[in-house]
GROMACS .gro file of C-alpha atoms in nm:
model
  354
    1UNK     CA    1  -0.417   2.716  -0.653
    2UNK     CA    2  -0.366   2.577  -0.290
    3UNK     CA    3  -0.251   2.794  -0.067
    4UNK     CA    4   0.082   2.636  -0.010
    5UNK     CA    5   0.293   2.466  -0.235
    6UNK     CA    6   0.435   2.221   0.032
    7UNK     CA    7   0.273   2.077   0.342
    8UNK     CA    8   0.453   1.849   0.590
    9UNK     CA    9   0.311   1.584   0.857
   10UNK     CA   10   0.533   1.365   1.034
   11UNK     CA   11   0.431   1.104   1.211
   12UNK     CA   12   0.551   0.751   1.294
   13UNK     CA   13   0.239   0.514   1.197
   14UNK     CA   14   0.298   0.187   1.311
   15UNK     CA   15   0.138   0.085   1.135
   16UNK     CA   16  -0.094   0.353   0.955
   17UNK     CA   17  -0.464   0.411   1.013
   18UNK     CA   18  -0.791   0.520   0.912
   19UNK     CA   19  -0.720   0.844   1.143
   20UNK     CA   20  -0.392   0.861   0.943
   21UNK     CA   21  -0.498   0.828   0.637
   22UNK     CA   22  -0.813   1.034   0.714
   23UNK     CA   23  -0.554   1.349   0.876
   24UNK     CA   24  -0.352   1.292   0.507
   25UNK     CA   25  -0.635   1.324   0.251
   26UNK     CA   26  -0.743   1.663   0.437
   27UNK     CA   27  -0.362   1.784   0.411
   28UNK     CA   28  -0.365   1.734   0.015
   29UNK     CA   29  -0.663   1.922  -0.008
   30UNK     CA   30  -0.500   2.199   0.132
   31UNK     CA   31  -0.112   2.136  -0.031
   32UNK     CA   32  -0.011   2.063  -0.365
   33UNK     CA   33   0.212   1.814  -0.226
   34UNK     CA   34   0.237   1.701   0.050
   35UNK     CA   35   0.580   1.582   0.198
   36UNK     CA   36   0.531   1.240   0.478
   37UNK     CA   37   0.825   1.211   0.749
   38UNK     CA   38   0.859   0.886   0.866
   39UNK     CA   39   0.965   0.867   1.225
   40UNK     CA   40   1.183   0.661   1.432
   41UNK     CA   41   1.334   0.503   1.089
   42UNK     CA   42   1.620   0.404   1.166
   43UNK     CA   43   1.573   0.227   1.489
   44UNK     CA   44   1.570  -0.181   1.594
   45UNK     CA   45   1.235  -0.303   1.589
   46UNK     CA   46   1.102  -0.343   1.906
   47UNK     CA   47   0.719  -0.393   2.025
   48UNK     CA   48   0.674  -0.018   2.001
   49UNK     CA   49   0.847   0.067   1.678
   50UNK     CA   50   0.749  -0.312   1.500
   51UNK     CA   51   0.794  -0.194   1.110
   52UNK     CA   52   1.046  -0.043   0.956
   53UNK     CA   53   1.070   0.256   0.747
   54UNK     CA   54   1.033  -0.005   0.415
   55UNK     CA   55   0.765  -0.167   0.513
   56UNK     CA   56   0.560   0.184   0.661
   57UNK     CA   57   0.645   0.263   0.272
   58UNK     CA   58   0.461  -0.029   0.138
   59UNK     CA   59   0.195   0.016   0.399
   60UNK     CA   60   0.152   0.404   0.234
   61UNK     CA   61   0.136   0.233  -0.126
   62UNK     CA   62  -0.123  -0.004  -0.052
   63UNK     CA   63  -0.328   0.302   0.064
   64UNK     CA   64  -0.207   0.643  -0.198
   65UNK     CA   65  -0.063   0.452  -0.508
   66UNK     CA   66  -0.237   0.737  -0.736
   67UNK     CA   67  -0.098   1.012  -0.477
   68UNK     CA   68   0.241   0.867  -0.426
   69UNK     CA   69   0.275   0.775  -0.846
   70UNK     CA   70   0.165   1.206  -0.965
   71UNK     CA   71   0.433   1.308  -0.699
   72UNK     CA   72   0.116   1.431  -0.497
   73UNK     CA   73   0.274   1.250  -0.157
   74UNK     CA   74   0.600   1.194  -0.113
   75UNK     CA   75   0.766   0.983   0.159
   76UNK     CA   76   1.054   1.031   0.342
   77UNK     CA   77   1.270   0.890   0.655
   78UNK     CA   78   1.338   1.128   0.973
   79UNK     CA   79   1.551   0.907   1.294
   80UNK     CA   80   1.486   1.014   1.630
   81UNK     CA   81   1.744   1.243   1.826
   82UNK     CA   82   1.559   1.167   2.237
   83UNK     CA   83   1.831   1.350   2.337
   84UNK     CA   84   1.866   1.670   2.137
   85UNK     CA   85   1.501   1.907   1.951
   86UNK     CA   86   1.771   2.069   1.780
   87UNK     CA   87   1.909   1.755   1.581
   88UNK     CA   88   1.578   1.640   1.508
   89UNK     CA   89   1.450   1.973   1.383
   90UNK     CA   90   1.756   1.989   1.176
   91UNK     CA   91   1.712   1.655   1.063
   92UNK     CA   92   1.389   1.810   0.893
   93UNK     CA   93   1.474   2.141   0.833
   94UNK     CA   94   1.729   1.940   0.619
   95UNK     CA   95   1.442   1.647   0.450
   96UNK     CA   96   1.232   1.923   0.346
   97UNK     CA   97   1.457   2.126   0.214
   98UNK     CA   98   1.641   1.819   0.043
   99UNK     CA   99   1.286   1.703  -0.126
  100UNK     CA  100   1.114   2.085  -0.214
  101UNK     CA  101   1.419   2.152  -0.376
  102UNK     CA  102   1.446   1.796  -0.574
  103UNK     CA  103   1.103   1.778  -0.631
  104UNK     CA  104   1.068   2.167  -0.804
  105UNK     CA  105   1.355   2.150  -1.006
  106UNK     CA  106   1.212   1.855  -1.197
  107UNK     CA  107   0.977   2.141  -1.377
  108UNK     CA  108   1.280   2.355  -1.516
  109UNK     CA  109   1.282   2.600  -1.304
  110UNK     CA  110   1.571   2.624  -1.107
  111UNK     CA  111   1.569   2.676  -0.742
  112UNK     CA  112   1.834   2.739  -0.488
  113UNK     CA  113   1.644   2.859  -0.233
  114UNK     CA  114   1.305   2.856  -0.056
  115UNK     CA  115   1.231   3.190   0.009
  116UNK     CA  116   0.932   3.171  -0.319
  117UNK     CA  117   0.824   2.836  -0.187
  118UNK     CA  118   0.513   2.852   0.073
  119UNK     CA  119   0.485   2.521   0.326
  120UNK     CA  120   0.328   2.432   0.541
  121UNK     CA  121   0.343   2.217   0.859
  122UNK     CA  122  -0.031   2.003   0.892
  123UNK     CA  123  -0.095   1.958   1.252
  124UNK     CA  124  -0.387   1.723   1.398
  125UNK     CA  125  -0.436   1.806   1.780
  126UNK     CA  126  -0.419   2.149   1.936
  127UNK     CA  127  -0.133   2.049   2.155
  128UNK     CA  128   0.048   1.850   1.908
  129UNK     CA  129  -0.004   2.147   1.680
  130UNK     CA  130   0.139   2.407   1.901
  131UNK     CA  131   0.486   2.171   1.975
  132UNK     CA  132   0.557   2.142   1.647
  133UNK     CA  133   0.494   2.504   1.562
  134UNK     CA  134   0.716   2.644   1.802
  135UNK     CA  135   0.990   2.417   1.627
  136UNK     CA  136   0.909   2.552   1.284
  137UNK     CA  137   0.847   2.915   1.293
  138UNK     CA  138   0.948   2.997   0.959
  139UNK     CA  139   0.670   2.815   0.794
  140UNK     CA  140   0.276   2.809   0.817
  141UNK     CA  141  -0.029   2.632   0.947
  142UNK     CA  142  -0.258   2.408   0.820
  143UNK     CA  143  -0.506   2.289   1.092
  144UNK     CA  144  -0.642   1.984   1.027
  145UNK     CA  145  -0.894   1.800   1.224
  146UNK     CA  146  -1.022   1.405   1.211
  147UNK     CA  147  -1.337   1.229   1.326
  148UNK     CA  148  -1.127   0.915   1.431
  149UNK     CA  149  -1.029   1.000   1.797
  150UNK     CA  150  -1.115   0.766   1.989
  151UNK     CA  151  -0.790   0.497   1.919
  152UNK     CA  152  -0.449   0.551   1.790
  153UNK     CA  153  -0.204   0.322   1.691
  154UNK     CA  154  -0.100   0.211   2.004
  155UNK     CA  155  -0.455  -0.006   2.051
  156UNK     CA  156  -0.382  -0.111   1.761
  157UNK     CA  157  -0.064  -0.289   1.824
  158UNK     CA  158  -0.154  -0.400   2.206
  159UNK     CA  159  -0.451  -0.584   1.966
  160UNK     CA  160  -0.140  -0.751   1.756
  161UNK     CA  161   0.085  -0.863   1.939
  162UNK     CA  162  -0.153  -1.165   2.146
  163UNK     CA  163  -0.059  -1.540   2.096
  164UNK     CA  164  -0.381  -1.483   1.882
  165UNK     CA  165  -0.347  -1.139   1.680
  166UNK     CA  166  -0.663  -0.915   1.632
  167UNK     CA  167  -0.584  -0.729   1.313
  168UNK     CA  168  -0.920  -0.465   1.368
  169UNK     CA  169  -1.085  -0.372   1.027
  170UNK     CA  170  -1.240  -0.138   1.141
  171UNK     CA  171  -0.996   0.099   1.183
  172UNK     CA  172  -0.742   0.011   0.928
  173UNK     CA  173  -0.783  -0.021   0.549
  174UNK     CA  174  -0.815  -0.400   0.366
  175UNK     CA  175  -0.493  -0.340   0.236
  176UNK     CA  176  -0.310  -0.279   0.559
  177UNK     CA  177  -0.512  -0.485   0.723
  178UNK     CA  178  -0.427  -0.775   0.504
  179UNK     CA  179  -0.036  -0.643   0.533
  180UNK     CA  180  -0.058  -0.682   0.910
  181UNK     CA  181  -0.285  -1.010   0.876
  182UNK     CA  182   0.094  -1.151   0.691
  183UNK     CA  183   0.313  -1.016   0.893
  184UNK     CA  184   0.159  -1.206   1.171
  185UNK     CA  185   0.284  -1.541   1.001
  186UNK     CA  186   0.647  -1.477   0.984
  187UNK     CA  187   0.902  -1.556   1.229
  188UNK     CA  188   0.993  -1.183   1.288
  189UNK     CA  189   0.642  -1.120   1.404
  190UNK     CA  190   0.701  -1.446   1.676
  191UNK     CA  191   0.992  -1.299   1.731
  192UNK     CA  192   0.852  -0.957   1.859
  193UNK     CA  193   0.558  -1.157   2.052
  194UNK     CA  194   0.832  -1.327   2.250
  195UNK     CA  195   0.967  -0.933   2.381
  196UNK     CA  196   0.633  -0.818   2.373
  197UNK     CA  197   0.568  -1.087   2.644
  198UNK     CA  198   0.839  -1.087   2.789
  199UNK     CA  199   0.833  -0.646   2.820
  200UNK     CA  200   0.434  -0.693   2.957
  201UNK     CA  201   0.539  -0.923   3.256
  202UNK     CA  202   0.851  -0.710   3.357
  203UNK     CA  203   0.649  -0.488   3.545
  204UNK     CA  204   0.487  -0.750   3.722
  205UNK     CA  205   0.772  -0.900   3.828
  206UNK     CA  206   1.005  -0.612   3.888
  207UNK     CA  207   0.783  -0.327   3.940
  208UNK     CA  208   0.821   0.004   3.706
  209UNK     CA  209   1.104   0.163   3.865
  210UNK     CA  210   1.272   0.390   3.849
  211UNK     CA  211   1.567   0.198   3.826
  212UNK     CA  212   1.969   0.298   3.759
  213UNK     CA  213   2.213   0.140   3.551
  214UNK     CA  214   2.516   0.192   3.414
  215UNK     CA  215   2.678   0.176   3.066
  216UNK     CA  216   3.027   0.189   2.952
  217UNK     CA  217   3.128   0.413   2.634
  218UNK     CA  218   3.498   0.256   2.563
  219UNK     CA  219   3.683   0.358   2.269
  220UNK     CA  220   4.047   0.246   2.138
  221UNK     CA  221   4.250   0.315   1.853
  222UNK     CA  222   3.852   0.465   1.609
  223UNK     CA  223   3.678   0.139   1.734
  224UNK     CA  224   3.423   0.098   2.014
  225UNK     CA  225   3.355  -0.170   2.217
  226UNK     CA  226   2.984  -0.345   2.229
  227UNK     CA  227   2.879  -0.655   2.357
  228UNK     CA  228   2.548  -0.875   2.153
  229UNK     CA  229   2.287  -0.904   2.337
  230UNK     CA  230   2.231  -1.285   2.493
  231UNK     CA  231   1.807  -1.301   2.588
  232UNK     CA  232   1.506  -1.030   2.580
  233UNK     CA  233   1.454  -0.762   2.557
  234UNK     CA  234   1.675  -0.663   2.247
  235UNK     CA  235   1.792  -1.040   2.178
  236UNK     CA  236   2.061  -1.019   1.924
  237UNK     CA  237   2.150  -0.592   1.928
  238UNK     CA  238   2.418  -0.489   1.929
  239UNK     CA  239   2.473  -0.249   2.338
  240UNK     CA  240   2.715  -0.112   2.503
  241UNK     CA  241   2.832  -0.299   2.818
  242UNK     CA  242   2.618  -0.221   3.166
  243UNK     CA  243   2.347  -0.302   3.423
  244UNK     CA  244   2.200  -0.235   3.717
  245UNK     CA  245   2.368  -0.076   4.003
  246UNK     CA  246   2.455  -0.253   4.348
  247UNK     CA  247   2.294  -0.147   4.619
  248UNK     CA  248   2.674  -0.144   4.797
  249UNK     CA  249   2.866   0.022   4.515
  250UNK     CA  250   2.887   0.329   4.358
  251UNK     CA  251   2.738   0.394   4.028
  252UNK     CA  252   3.126   0.461   3.887
  253UNK     CA  253   3.220   0.152   4.059
  254UNK     CA  254   2.907  -0.074   3.854
  255UNK     CA  255   3.047   0.108   3.493
  256UNK     CA  256   3.332  -0.065   3.585
  257UNK     CA  257   3.214  -0.405   3.699
  258UNK     CA  258   2.993  -0.470   3.452
  259UNK     CA  259   3.267  -0.409   3.214
  260UNK     CA  260   3.511  -0.600   3.328
  261UNK     CA  261   3.195  -0.881   3.380
  262UNK     CA  262   3.061  -0.877   3.012
  263UNK     CA  263   3.370  -0.808   2.791
  264UNK     CA  264   3.667  -0.980   3.068
  265UNK     CA  265   3.874  -0.634   2.890
  266UNK     CA  266   4.226  -0.756   2.907
  267UNK     CA  267   4.572  -0.683   2.784
  268UNK     CA  268   4.905  -0.837   2.769
  269UNK     CA  269   4.916  -0.871   3.103
  270UNK     CA  270   4.566  -1.031   3.163
  271UNK     CA  271   4.241  -0.857   3.262
  272UNK     CA  272   4.280  -0.497   3.356
  273UNK     CA  273   4.222  -0.422   3.726
  274UNK     CA  274   3.997  -0.234   3.792
  275UNK     CA  275   4.191   0.084   3.880
  276UNK     CA  276   4.382   0.112   3.588
  277UNK     CA  277   3.989   0.075   3.396
  278UNK     CA  278   3.896   0.378   3.612
  279UNK     CA  279   4.200   0.603   3.473
  280UNK     CA  280   4.033   0.585   3.170
  281UNK     CA  281   3.763   0.714   3.241
  282UNK     CA  282   3.711   1.086   3.066
  283UNK     CA  283   3.541   1.261   3.388
  284UNK     CA  284   3.447   1.532   3.157
  285UNK     CA  285   3.182   1.324   2.940
  286UNK     CA  286   2.976   1.151   3.223
  287UNK     CA  287   2.672   1.198   3.142
  288UNK     CA  288   2.287   1.080   3.280
  289UNK     CA  289   2.061   0.952   3.029
  290UNK     CA  290   1.718   0.959   3.147
  291UNK     CA  291   1.470   0.997   2.848
  292UNK     CA  292   1.055   0.911   3.025
  293UNK     CA  293   1.087   0.603   2.682
  294UNK     CA  294   1.424   0.503   2.674
  295UNK     CA  295   1.331   0.191   2.802
  296UNK     CA  296   0.979  -0.042   2.698
  297UNK     CA  297   1.093  -0.168   3.024
  298UNK     CA  298   1.017   0.095   3.239
  299UNK     CA  299   1.148   0.391   3.381
  300UNK     CA  300   1.513   0.317   3.378
  301UNK     CA  301   1.776   0.605   3.397
  302UNK     CA  302   2.119   0.528   3.283
  303UNK     CA  303   2.481   0.682   3.388
  304UNK     CA  304   2.744   0.673   3.081
  305UNK     CA  305   3.092   0.661   3.153
  306UNK     CA  306   3.337   0.724   2.839
  307UNK     CA  307   3.651   0.502   2.843
  308UNK     CA  308   3.883   0.657   2.653
  309UNK     CA  309   4.207   0.334   2.599
  310UNK     CA  310   4.507   0.395   2.516
  311UNK     CA  311   4.570   0.418   2.134
  312UNK     CA  312   4.738   0.123   1.986
  313UNK     CA  313   4.766  -0.109   1.669
  314UNK     CA  314   4.609  -0.414   1.828
  315UNK     CA  315   4.317  -0.371   2.088
  316UNK     CA  316   4.276  -0.481   2.383
  317UNK     CA  317   4.126  -0.863   2.400
  318UNK     CA  318   3.787  -0.909   2.454
  319UNK     CA  319   3.543  -1.177   2.593
  320UNK     CA  320   3.159  -1.196   2.615
  321UNK     CA  321   3.049  -1.301   2.963
  322UNK     CA  322   2.807  -1.273   3.241
  323UNK     CA  323   2.454  -1.160   2.966
  324UNK     CA  324   2.638  -1.060   2.686
  325UNK     CA  325   2.656  -1.310   2.331
  326UNK     CA  326   2.925  -1.205   2.251
  327UNK     CA  327   3.161  -0.887   2.282
  328UNK     CA  328   3.367  -0.752   1.959
  329UNK     CA  329   3.533  -0.419   1.889
  330UNK     CA  330   3.369  -0.258   1.577
  331UNK     CA  331   3.470   0.036   1.367
  332UNK     CA  332   3.291   0.293   1.423
  333UNK     CA  333   3.198   0.384   1.069
  334UNK     CA  334   3.073   0.098   0.990
  335UNK     CA  335   2.774   0.106   1.292
  336UNK     CA  336   2.409   0.161   1.217
  337UNK     CA  337   2.142   0.254   1.434
  338UNK     CA  338   1.918  -0.014   1.339
  339UNK     CA  339   2.157  -0.253   1.549
  340UNK     CA  340   2.110  -0.106   1.871
  341UNK     CA  341   1.922  -0.139   2.154
  342UNK     CA  342   1.740   0.079   2.336
  343UNK     CA  343   1.878   0.457   2.284
  344UNK     CA  344   2.210   0.290   2.287
  345UNK     CA  345   2.321   0.419   2.008
  346UNK     CA  346   2.199   0.844   2.071
  347UNK     CA  347   2.486   0.751   2.414
  348UNK     CA  348   2.695   0.664   2.139
  349UNK     CA  349   2.626   0.967   1.930
  350UNK     CA  350   2.674   1.200   2.185
  351UNK     CA  351   2.933   1.078   2.430
  352UNK     CA  352   3.169   0.954   2.131
  353UNK     CA  353   3.107   1.254   1.989
  354UNK     CA  354   3.023   1.094   1.606
   0.00000   0.00000   0.00000
């Protein structure tokens, strides 16, 4: 009998490589069942997160077919919360609790809590494990080692996103390498390659920052005003109206200017003047979003302003302009995180009280 009933291993697996596989196999020797939480599960594709949760689950299924079939290995998606460790911890705790109860109760012994279940966090690397243990002190600790410590998934992605993709079978199982070879022939890969090339050139053309930007979170009658990006990066994704600060303007004025340029927001009298738009700003909600990895373009710090427009049956009219392909109102309840550019879903989540 293992020391722990369940182990928990968290990773992004972009892609799954032999280092991950070795750690998972080592964990399976110490726990009865291993729950693998696949991070960044509800995000739009980027060169950093090119594979969906479902695609990464396919990779696991090719390598761990027996373990998945016998329920020794269970996969669950977990979304990111870059601005709240508490929210992320809640997602992890909920995913583990629900998985354990559903899995254990199938044996005929009905559990209503986890008091008698031994759970451990499976970690690789002292610093990272220590960080996770601080977030989940109620779980035990399975310390793991791996002989594959000289490369990471980012190295694999760097080789993959080239005009002539390089897929290293020395660090990938044959099954995953074959999956990546098929992926490299897809239209999705070509779109990601275009974005990767754009992002590679960006710091050469503009520097690495830090840069200052603004974003407008505009709410009216249960709807939010969004633009569809017309060019890389994030071409075709939904985004908040916004852009870079001009040298001669205040941050608030920049948010109003970008809102007007990208949406031409109007009422029955015509385009709404800046002073009136300024009156709709809820000053108590203005917030800075500065996660170091929020943009792949470089160090970009944005200031988000919440515009609360008057409730009405007929929403203000909008038209896409500047570098926005389109501007439209969206019902807040219809939106999904994977539709959004960079961290704009997280901004909306925090600013609009979803």
